[in-house]
Short mmCIF file of C-alpha atoms in Angstrom, two decimals:
data_model
loop_
_atom_site.label_atom_id
_atom_site.label_comp_id
_atom_site.label_asym_id
_atom_site.label_seq_id
_atom_site.Cartn_x
_atom_site.Cartn_y
_atom_site.Cartn_z
CA ASP A 1 -113.15 56.35 -77.77
CA GLN A 2 -110.72 55.43 -80.56
CA GLN A 3 -107.66 54.06 -78.78
CA VAL A 4 -105.81 53.23 -82.00
CA LYS A 5 -105.89 55.83 -84.74
CA GLN A 6 -104.76 55.76 -88.33
CA ASN A 7 -105.29 59.32 -89.43
CA SER A 8 -104.60 58.80 -93.12
CA PRO A 9 -107.47 56.96 -94.81
CA SER A 10 -105.45 56.57 -97.99
CA LEU A 11 -101.92 56.80 -99.33
CA SER A 12 -100.62 56.66 -102.88
CA VAL A 13 -96.97 55.77 -103.59
CA GLN A 14 -95.00 55.13 -106.73
CA GLU A 15 -93.67 51.64 -107.31
CA GLY A 16 -90.12 51.26 -106.00
CA ARG A 17 -90.41 54.12 -103.51
CA ILE A 18 -90.89 53.89 -99.74
CA SER A 19 -94.39 53.60 -98.26
CA ILE A 20 -94.81 54.88 -94.70
CA LEU A 21 -98.01 54.11 -92.84
CA ASN A 22 -98.61 55.74 -89.47
CA CYS A 23 -100.52 54.78 -86.37
CA ASP A 24 -101.09 56.58 -83.07
CA TYR A 25 -102.44 55.16 -79.84
CA THR A 26 -103.67 56.59 -76.57
CA ASN A 27 -103.54 53.67 -74.12
CA SER A 28 -100.17 53.51 -72.37
CA MET A 29 -100.91 49.90 -71.31
CA PHE A 30 -100.67 48.68 -74.89
CA ASP A 31 -97.57 46.50 -74.98
CA TYR A 32 -97.69 44.68 -78.30
CA PHE A 33 -98.44 46.06 -81.72
CA LEU A 34 -99.28 44.30 -84.96
CA TRP A 35 -99.85 45.26 -88.56
CA TYR A 36 -102.37 43.45 -90.73
CA LYS A 37 -102.89 43.66 -94.48
CA LYS A 38 -106.27 43.19 -96.11
CA TYR A 39 -107.15 42.59 -99.75
CA PRO A 40 -110.74 43.07 -100.97
CA ALA A 41 -113.09 40.18 -100.15
CA GLU A 42 -110.44 38.53 -97.99
CA GLY A 43 -109.80 38.51 -94.26
CA PRO A 44 -106.91 40.51 -92.81
CA THR A 45 -103.57 38.68 -92.74
CA PHE A 46 -100.83 39.21 -90.20
CA LEU A 47 -97.83 41.12 -91.51
CA ILE A 48 -95.42 42.09 -88.75
CA SER A 49 -95.42 42.85 -85.03
CA ILE A 50 -93.36 44.61 -82.39
CA SER A 51 -93.12 44.36 -78.64
CA SER A 52 -93.08 47.54 -76.57
CA ILE A 53 -89.59 46.65 -75.31
CA LYS A 54 -88.24 47.21 -78.82
CA ASP A 55 -88.18 50.23 -81.06
CA LYS A 56 -87.70 48.47 -84.39
CA ASN A 57 -88.51 45.15 -86.01
CA GLU A 58 -87.62 44.23 -89.54
CA ASP A 59 -88.84 41.47 -91.85
CA GLY A 60 -87.66 41.66 -95.42
CA ARG A 61 -89.13 44.76 -97.07
CA PHE A 62 -91.22 45.57 -93.99
CA THR A 63 -89.98 47.45 -90.94
CA VAL A 64 -92.05 48.62 -88.00
CA PHE A 65 -90.83 51.46 -85.78
CA LEU A 66 -92.21 52.17 -82.32
CA ASN A 67 -91.87 55.47 -80.46
CA LYS A 68 -93.35 54.83 -77.03
CA SER A 69 -92.91 58.36 -75.73
CA ALA A 70 -94.92 59.68 -78.65
CA LYS A 71 -97.31 56.71 -78.63
CA HIS A 72 -96.66 56.34 -82.34
CA LEU A 73 -95.72 53.53 -84.64
CA SER A 74 -95.07 53.34 -88.32
CA LEU A 75 -94.76 50.67 -90.98
CA HIS A 76 -92.17 51.18 -93.71
CA ILE A 77 -92.31 49.21 -96.94
CA VAL A 78 -89.20 49.41 -99.11
CA PRO A 79 -89.30 49.09 -102.06
CA SER A 80 -93.04 49.29 -102.62
CA GLN A 81 -94.52 46.81 -105.09
CA PRO A 82 -97.90 46.71 -106.86
CA GLY A 83 -98.89 43.67 -104.76
CA ASP A 84 -98.59 45.83 -101.65
CA SER A 85 -101.75 47.69 -102.67
CA ALA A 86 -104.18 46.82 -99.86
CA VAL A 87 -105.71 48.20 -96.69
CA TYR A 88 -103.32 48.15 -93.73
CA PHE A 89 -104.57 47.95 -90.16
CA CYS A 90 -102.60 48.75 -87.06
CA ALA A 91 -103.59 46.78 -83.94
CA ALA A 92 -102.56 46.72 -80.29
CA SER A 93 -103.01 44.43 -77.32
CA ASP A 94 -103.49 45.60 -73.77
CA ALA A 95 -101.35 43.85 -71.17
CA PHE A 96 -103.56 45.18 -68.38
CA GLN A 97 -106.52 43.42 -69.97
CA GLY A 98 -104.56 40.18 -70.26
CA ALA A 99 -103.51 40.77 -73.86
CA GLN A 100 -106.43 38.64 -74.93
CA LYS A 101 -107.81 40.73 -77.75
CA LEU A 102 -106.61 43.24 -80.30
CA VAL A 103 -107.80 46.81 -80.73
CA PHE A 104 -107.65 47.89 -84.37
CA GLY A 105 -107.32 51.22 -86.11
CA GLN A 106 -109.54 52.36 -88.97
CA GLY A 107 -107.10 51.25 -91.66
CA THR A 108 -105.13 53.02 -94.40
CA ARG A 109 -105.69 52.14 -98.05
CA LEU A 110 -102.30 51.96 -99.78
CA THR A 111 -102.16 52.21 -103.56
CA ILE A 112 -98.90 51.50 -105.36
CA ASN A 113 -98.77 53.13 -108.78
CA PRO A 114 -96.66 51.59 -111.55
CA GLY B 1 -109.75 22.77 -92.50
CA ALA B 2 -106.67 24.72 -93.47
CA GLY B 3 -108.15 28.09 -92.64
CA VAL B 4 -111.01 29.81 -90.87
CA SER B 5 -114.21 29.21 -92.79
CA GLN B 6 -117.21 31.54 -92.62
CA SER B 7 -120.65 31.11 -94.11
CA PRO B 8 -122.48 32.52 -95.84
CA SER B 9 -120.06 34.81 -97.63
CA ASN B 10 -122.88 37.23 -98.40
CA LYS B 11 -126.26 37.69 -96.76
CA VAL B 12 -129.02 40.12 -97.67
CA THR B 13 -131.87 40.30 -95.19
CA GLU B 14 -134.88 42.45 -94.57
CA LYS B 15 -134.97 44.79 -91.62
CA GLY B 16 -136.46 43.07 -88.61
CA LYS B 17 -135.45 39.55 -89.59
CA ASP B 18 -133.03 37.39 -87.60
CA VAL B 19 -129.76 36.17 -89.11
CA GLU B 20 -127.19 33.56 -88.16
CA LEU B 21 -123.57 33.73 -89.22
CA ARG B 22 -121.34 30.69 -88.91
CA CYS B 23 -117.63 30.33 -88.24
CA ASP B 24 -115.50 27.19 -88.43
CA PRO B 25 -112.14 27.93 -86.80
CA ILE B 26 -108.88 26.21 -87.54
CA SER B 27 -108.86 22.79 -85.92
CA GLY B 28 -107.23 22.89 -82.50
CA HIS B 29 -107.49 26.65 -82.08
CA THR B 30 -108.90 27.33 -78.64
CA ALA B 31 -109.45 31.08 -79.07
CA LEU B 32 -112.20 32.42 -81.34
CA TYR B 33 -113.06 36.06 -82.00
CA TRP B 34 -115.81 37.93 -83.80
CA TYR B 35 -115.19 41.41 -85.20
CA ARG B 36 -117.15 43.56 -87.59
CA GLN B 37 -116.11 46.19 -90.07
CA SER B 38 -118.70 48.78 -90.99
CA LEU B 39 -118.23 50.88 -94.12
CA GLY B 40 -115.23 53.17 -93.68
CA GLN B 41 -114.58 51.96 -90.16
CA GLY B 42 -111.95 49.83 -88.48
CA LEU B 43 -112.40 46.38 -87.05
CA GLU B 44 -114.72 46.52 -84.06
CA PHE B 45 -114.37 43.78 -81.45
CA LEU B 46 -117.60 41.93 -80.67
CA ILE B 47 -116.95 38.78 -78.62
CA TYR B 48 -114.12 36.41 -77.64
CA PHE B 49 -114.21 32.73 -76.68
CA GLN B 50 -111.27 30.98 -75.02
CA GLY B 51 -111.60 27.27 -74.37
CA ASN B 52 -114.25 26.52 -71.77
CA SER B 53 -114.02 29.94 -70.11
CA ALA B 54 -116.94 32.33 -70.03
CA PRO B 55 -116.85 34.43 -73.22
CA ASP B 56 -115.86 38.09 -73.20
CA LYS B 57 -119.02 39.73 -74.54
CA SER B 58 -117.92 43.28 -73.83
CA GLY B 59 -118.01 44.34 -77.49
CA LEU B 60 -121.54 43.26 -78.37
CA PRO B 61 -123.36 46.49 -79.35
CA SER B 62 -126.82 45.52 -78.08
CA ASP B 63 -128.81 42.64 -76.65
CA ARG B 64 -129.94 41.81 -80.19
CA PHE B 65 -126.50 40.29 -80.68
CA SER B 66 -125.50 36.93 -79.23
CA ALA B 67 -122.99 34.24 -80.00
CA GLU B 68 -122.30 30.71 -78.96
CA ARG B 69 -119.53 28.25 -79.50
CA THR B 70 -120.48 24.60 -79.44
CA GLY B 71 -118.04 21.92 -78.41
CA GLY B 72 -115.19 24.38 -78.41
CA SER B 73 -115.24 24.53 -82.18
CA VAL B 74 -117.94 26.01 -84.46
CA SER B 75 -119.36 29.39 -83.49
CA THR B 76 -122.61 31.07 -84.50
CA LEU B 77 -123.24 34.80 -84.26
CA THR B 78 -126.93 35.62 -84.14
CA ILE B 79 -128.42 39.04 -84.78
CA GLN B 80 -132.08 39.38 -83.92
CA ARG B 81 -134.45 41.95 -85.40
CA THR B 82 -131.76 43.26 -87.75
CA GLN B 83 -131.43 47.00 -88.32
CA GLN B 84 -129.82 48.85 -91.22
CA GLU B 85 -126.92 49.90 -89.00
CA ASP B 86 -126.06 46.20 -88.60
CA SER B 87 -124.91 46.15 -92.24
CA ALA B 88 -121.20 45.34 -92.13
CA VAL B 89 -118.63 42.65 -92.84
CA TYR B 90 -118.55 40.23 -89.92
CA LEU B 91 -115.14 38.64 -89.46
CA CYS B 92 -114.29 35.59 -87.43
CA ALA B 93 -110.75 34.77 -86.32
CA SER B 94 -109.12 32.00 -84.37
CA SER B 95 -105.85 31.49 -82.54
CA LEU B 96 -103.89 28.70 -80.93
CA TYR B 97 -102.74 31.02 -78.16
CA ARG B 98 -104.28 32.60 -75.08
CA THR B 99 -102.54 35.86 -75.90
CA ALA B 100 -103.40 38.07 -78.84
CA ASN B 101 -99.74 39.05 -79.19
CA TYR B 102 -99.16 36.36 -81.80
CA GLY B 103 -102.08 37.59 -83.84
CA TYR B 104 -105.09 35.76 -85.16
CA THR B 105 -106.01 34.02 -88.40
CA PHE B 106 -109.08 35.63 -89.93
CA GLY B 107 -111.72 34.17 -92.18
CA SER B 108 -112.89 35.98 -95.31
CA GLY B 109 -115.94 37.33 -93.56
CA THR B 110 -119.69 37.48 -94.09
CA ARG B 111 -120.96 40.63 -95.78
CA LEU B 112 -124.34 41.39 -94.21
CA THR B 113 -126.68 43.83 -95.91
CA VAL B 114 -129.89 44.81 -94.17
CA VAL B 115 -132.46 46.35 -96.53
#
């Protein structure tokens, strides 16, 4: 039972354009959402998060949007840079379970083309 | 140390052998997590330690898997009688907080290959 789904395994975007990575979830008790970025042979690193009481959170070039009614969130990267090429994971924590662990999606491999 | 340290970084083992994977969390971090990432899959939760509380073992896939955390610091994940489906990258993470909402700091992982 995949509670967090990233339906696009890969995405290719031209440098300077906007990258949009999508994530859907099924558990309505998820109340906090995070995005992680992973380079090859490294562990995932935290990128940005959003609480379920908000619908947008922005940090520099990165913005996360949350649509609770649709159980959907997205990560926007503007402008995209070659260093953004990585695998991006969406993750969620379950308040009902004490928010003690994260449930991750399958990841989306983003490639930024020069 | 400055980050989460995992050893070995790579491990090749024969089917049926036991393996031990080690994790040194960031000093002072009370929460420690093990996840694994199989080829083409997301991060699968395995086990969670928080301070002196009983660990959350709900993600361990079979009784061949076990983990311990000694002295609230170093953790060892043990896989007995390894199978080919155990091949994956095993990631350890630690956190200063009781809640996962602030995220974790991950190590670089141990790539386990069972042949």
